[in-house]
Short mmCIF file of C-alpha atoms in Angstrom, two decimals:
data_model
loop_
_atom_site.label_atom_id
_atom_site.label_comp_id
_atom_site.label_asym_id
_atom_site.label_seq_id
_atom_site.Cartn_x
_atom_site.Cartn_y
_atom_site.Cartn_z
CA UNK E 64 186.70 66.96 127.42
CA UNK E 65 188.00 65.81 130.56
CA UNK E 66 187.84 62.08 131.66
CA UNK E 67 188.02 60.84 135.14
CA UNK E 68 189.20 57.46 136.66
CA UNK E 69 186.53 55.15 136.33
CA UNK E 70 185.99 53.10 139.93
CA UNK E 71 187.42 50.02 138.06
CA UNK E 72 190.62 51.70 137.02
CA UNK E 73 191.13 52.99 140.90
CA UNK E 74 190.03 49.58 142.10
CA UNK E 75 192.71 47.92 139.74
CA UNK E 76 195.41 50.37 140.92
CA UNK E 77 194.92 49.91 144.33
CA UNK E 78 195.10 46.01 144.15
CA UNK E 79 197.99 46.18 142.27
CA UNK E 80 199.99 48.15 145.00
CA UNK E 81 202.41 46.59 146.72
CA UNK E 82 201.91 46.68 150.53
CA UNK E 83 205.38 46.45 151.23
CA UNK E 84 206.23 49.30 148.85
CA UNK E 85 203.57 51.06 150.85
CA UNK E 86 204.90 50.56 154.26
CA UNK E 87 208.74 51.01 153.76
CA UNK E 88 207.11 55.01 151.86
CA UNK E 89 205.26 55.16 155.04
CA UNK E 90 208.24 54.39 157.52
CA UNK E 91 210.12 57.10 155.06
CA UNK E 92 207.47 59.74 155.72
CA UNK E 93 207.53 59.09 159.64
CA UNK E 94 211.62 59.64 159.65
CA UNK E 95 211.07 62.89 157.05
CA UNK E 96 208.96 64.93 158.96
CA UNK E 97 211.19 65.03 161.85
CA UNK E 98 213.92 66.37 159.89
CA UNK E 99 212.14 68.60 158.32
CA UNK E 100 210.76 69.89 161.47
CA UNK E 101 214.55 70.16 162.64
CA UNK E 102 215.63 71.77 159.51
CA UNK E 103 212.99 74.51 160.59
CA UNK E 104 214.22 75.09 164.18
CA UNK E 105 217.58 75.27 162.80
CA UNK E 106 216.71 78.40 160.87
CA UNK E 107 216.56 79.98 164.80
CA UNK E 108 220.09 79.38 165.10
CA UNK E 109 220.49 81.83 161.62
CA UNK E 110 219.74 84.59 163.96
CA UNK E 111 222.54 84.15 166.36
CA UNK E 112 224.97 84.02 163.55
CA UNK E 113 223.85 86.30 161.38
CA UNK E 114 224.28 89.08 164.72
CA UNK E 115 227.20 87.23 165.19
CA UNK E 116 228.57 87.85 161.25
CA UNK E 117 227.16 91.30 161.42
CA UNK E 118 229.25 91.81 164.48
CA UNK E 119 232.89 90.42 162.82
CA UNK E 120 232.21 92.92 159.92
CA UNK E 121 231.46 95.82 161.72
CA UNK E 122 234.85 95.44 163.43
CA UNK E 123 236.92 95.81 159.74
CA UNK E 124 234.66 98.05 158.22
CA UNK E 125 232.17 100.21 160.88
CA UNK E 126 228.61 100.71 159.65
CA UNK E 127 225.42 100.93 161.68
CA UNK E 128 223.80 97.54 161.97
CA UNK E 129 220.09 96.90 160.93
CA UNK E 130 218.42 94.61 163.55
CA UNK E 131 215.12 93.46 162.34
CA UNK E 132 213.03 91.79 165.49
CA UNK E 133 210.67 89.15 164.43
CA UNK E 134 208.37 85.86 165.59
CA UNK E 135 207.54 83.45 163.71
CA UNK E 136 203.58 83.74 164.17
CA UNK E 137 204.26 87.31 163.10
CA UNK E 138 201.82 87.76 159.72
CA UNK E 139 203.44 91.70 159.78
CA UNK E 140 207.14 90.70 160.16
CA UNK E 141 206.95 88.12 157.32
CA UNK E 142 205.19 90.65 154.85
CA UNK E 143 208.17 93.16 155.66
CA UNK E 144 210.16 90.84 155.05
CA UNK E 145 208.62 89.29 151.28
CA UNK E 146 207.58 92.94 150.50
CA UNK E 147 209.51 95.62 151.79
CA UNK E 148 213.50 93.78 152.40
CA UNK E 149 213.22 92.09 149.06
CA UNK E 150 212.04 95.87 147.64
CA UNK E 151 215.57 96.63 144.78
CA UNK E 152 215.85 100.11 146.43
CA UNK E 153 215.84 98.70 149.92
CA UNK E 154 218.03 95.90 149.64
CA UNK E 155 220.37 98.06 147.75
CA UNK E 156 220.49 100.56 150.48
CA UNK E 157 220.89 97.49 153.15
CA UNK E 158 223.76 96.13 151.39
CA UNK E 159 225.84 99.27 150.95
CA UNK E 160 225.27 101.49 153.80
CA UNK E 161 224.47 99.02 156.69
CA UNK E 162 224.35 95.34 158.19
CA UNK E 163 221.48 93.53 158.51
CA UNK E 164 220.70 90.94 161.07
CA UNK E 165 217.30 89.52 161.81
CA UNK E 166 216.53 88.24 165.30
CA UNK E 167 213.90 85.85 166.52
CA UNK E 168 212.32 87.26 169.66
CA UNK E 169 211.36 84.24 170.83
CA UNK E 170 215.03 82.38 169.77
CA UNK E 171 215.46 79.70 172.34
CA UNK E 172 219.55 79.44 172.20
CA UNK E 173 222.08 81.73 174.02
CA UNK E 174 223.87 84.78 172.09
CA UNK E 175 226.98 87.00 173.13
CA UNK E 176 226.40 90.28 172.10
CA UNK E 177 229.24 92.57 173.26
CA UNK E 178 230.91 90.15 175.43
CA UNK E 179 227.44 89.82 177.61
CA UNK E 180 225.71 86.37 176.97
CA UNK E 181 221.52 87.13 176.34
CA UNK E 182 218.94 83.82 177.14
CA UNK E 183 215.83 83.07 176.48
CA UNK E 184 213.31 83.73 179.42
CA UNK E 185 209.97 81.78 179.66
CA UNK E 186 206.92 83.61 180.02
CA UNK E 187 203.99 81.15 179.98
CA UNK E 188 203.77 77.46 178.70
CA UNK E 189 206.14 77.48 174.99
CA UNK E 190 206.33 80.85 174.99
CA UNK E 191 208.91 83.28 176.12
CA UNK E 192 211.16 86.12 174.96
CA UNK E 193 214.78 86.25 174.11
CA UNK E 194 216.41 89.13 176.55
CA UNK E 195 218.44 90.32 173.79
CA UNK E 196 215.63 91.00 171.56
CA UNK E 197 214.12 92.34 174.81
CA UNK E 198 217.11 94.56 175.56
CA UNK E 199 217.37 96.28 172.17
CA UNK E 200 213.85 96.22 170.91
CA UNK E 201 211.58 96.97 174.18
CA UNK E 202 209.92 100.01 174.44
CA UNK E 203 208.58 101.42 178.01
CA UNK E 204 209.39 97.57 178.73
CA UNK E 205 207.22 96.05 175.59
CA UNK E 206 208.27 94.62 172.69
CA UNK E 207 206.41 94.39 169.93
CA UNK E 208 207.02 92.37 166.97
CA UNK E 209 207.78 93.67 163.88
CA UNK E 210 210.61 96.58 165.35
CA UNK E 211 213.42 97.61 164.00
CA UNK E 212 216.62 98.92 165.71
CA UNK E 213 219.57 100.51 164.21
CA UNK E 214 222.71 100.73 166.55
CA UNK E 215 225.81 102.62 165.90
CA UNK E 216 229.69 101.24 166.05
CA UNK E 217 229.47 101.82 169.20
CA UNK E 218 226.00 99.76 169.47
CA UNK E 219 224.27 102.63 170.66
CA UNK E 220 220.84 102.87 169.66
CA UNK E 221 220.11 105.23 167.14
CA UNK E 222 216.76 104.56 165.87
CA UNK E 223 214.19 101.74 167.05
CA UNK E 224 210.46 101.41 165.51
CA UNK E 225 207.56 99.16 166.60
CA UNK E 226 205.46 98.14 164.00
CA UNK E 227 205.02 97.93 159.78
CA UNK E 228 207.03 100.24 157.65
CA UNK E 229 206.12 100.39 153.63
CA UNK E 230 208.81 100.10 151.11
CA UNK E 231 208.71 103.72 150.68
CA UNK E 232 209.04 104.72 154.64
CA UNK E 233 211.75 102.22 155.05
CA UNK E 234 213.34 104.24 152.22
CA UNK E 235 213.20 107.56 153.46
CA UNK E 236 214.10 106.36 156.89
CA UNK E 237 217.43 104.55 155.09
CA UNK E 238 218.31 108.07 153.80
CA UNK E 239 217.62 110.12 156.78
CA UNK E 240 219.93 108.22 158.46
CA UNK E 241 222.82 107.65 155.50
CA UNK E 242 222.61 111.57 155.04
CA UNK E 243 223.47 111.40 158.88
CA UNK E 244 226.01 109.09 158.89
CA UNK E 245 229.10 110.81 159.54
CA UNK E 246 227.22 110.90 163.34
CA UNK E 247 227.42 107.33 163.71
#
């Protein structure tokens, strides 16, 4: 059987609170939510120096670097990226035979990418596009959100891909190009 609150209790409970309590909880929320909304915009800075990790490694030990190109409106780009980068098999292959970097194409902040400094560029009221996302991702001048690019030691592009791969593609593309990899 399942009992509710009668109007008395709730009446009772709401007298009893203590206004004060009430407004230094509501003064607590106000100065929250900002942080928390800061805490989010810092995750755009985890692009630039996750490139920017991916980058240090490659110099001690080369392997061809996994850019994944994202927004954060994207519904595509955040199912690859619960669903197919979490996938055992694909992970796995990530972490032994490549680097992986993910990069906001709409990140706001400046990166050096091979000595060249990339900036945002407005396109429209809050939007815009980063020009490094632009300059590895764009295809016949578009970019599309989710793409993958794969770049050699020599950050030459090797393989780029507009649009939703499966677990299973995004395996067989992992092995294509490992079983190539003396090339790059």
């Amino acid at each position: 059987m399942c009992t509710h609150p009668t109007r008395e209790y709730v009446d009772s409970w709401v007298s009893d609170l203590n206004w004060t309590d009430m407004k230094f909880t509501a003064a607590f929320i106000l100065f929250l939510l900002p942080s928390m909304m800061l805490s989010q915009s810092n995750n755009e800075s985890t692009d630039k120096h996750a490139l920017e990790k991916a980058e240090i490694r490659r110099v001690a030990e080369p392997r061809p670097l996994l850019i994944f190109i994202t927004a954060d409106w994207c519904s595509y780009c955040k199912m690859m990226k619960n669903k197919v980068f979490s996938n055992p098999e694909v992970a796995g292959k990530l972490q032994t035979d490549f680097y992986f970097g993910e990069l906001n194409g709409e990140y706001t902040g400046p990166i050096v990418w091979q000595g060249e400094t990339y900036r945002y560029v407005p396109n429209g009221p809050r939007t815009g596009t980063h020009e490094l996302a632009q300059h590895l991702g764009a295809v016949n001048g578009k970019l599309t959100y989710p793409t993958l690019v794969i770049v050699d030691k020599k950050d030459r592009v090797l393989f780029r891909y507009a649009g939703f791969l499966t677990g299973k593609e995004m395996v067989a593309l992992l092995d294509k190009l490992t079983s190539k990899r003396s090339n790059y």
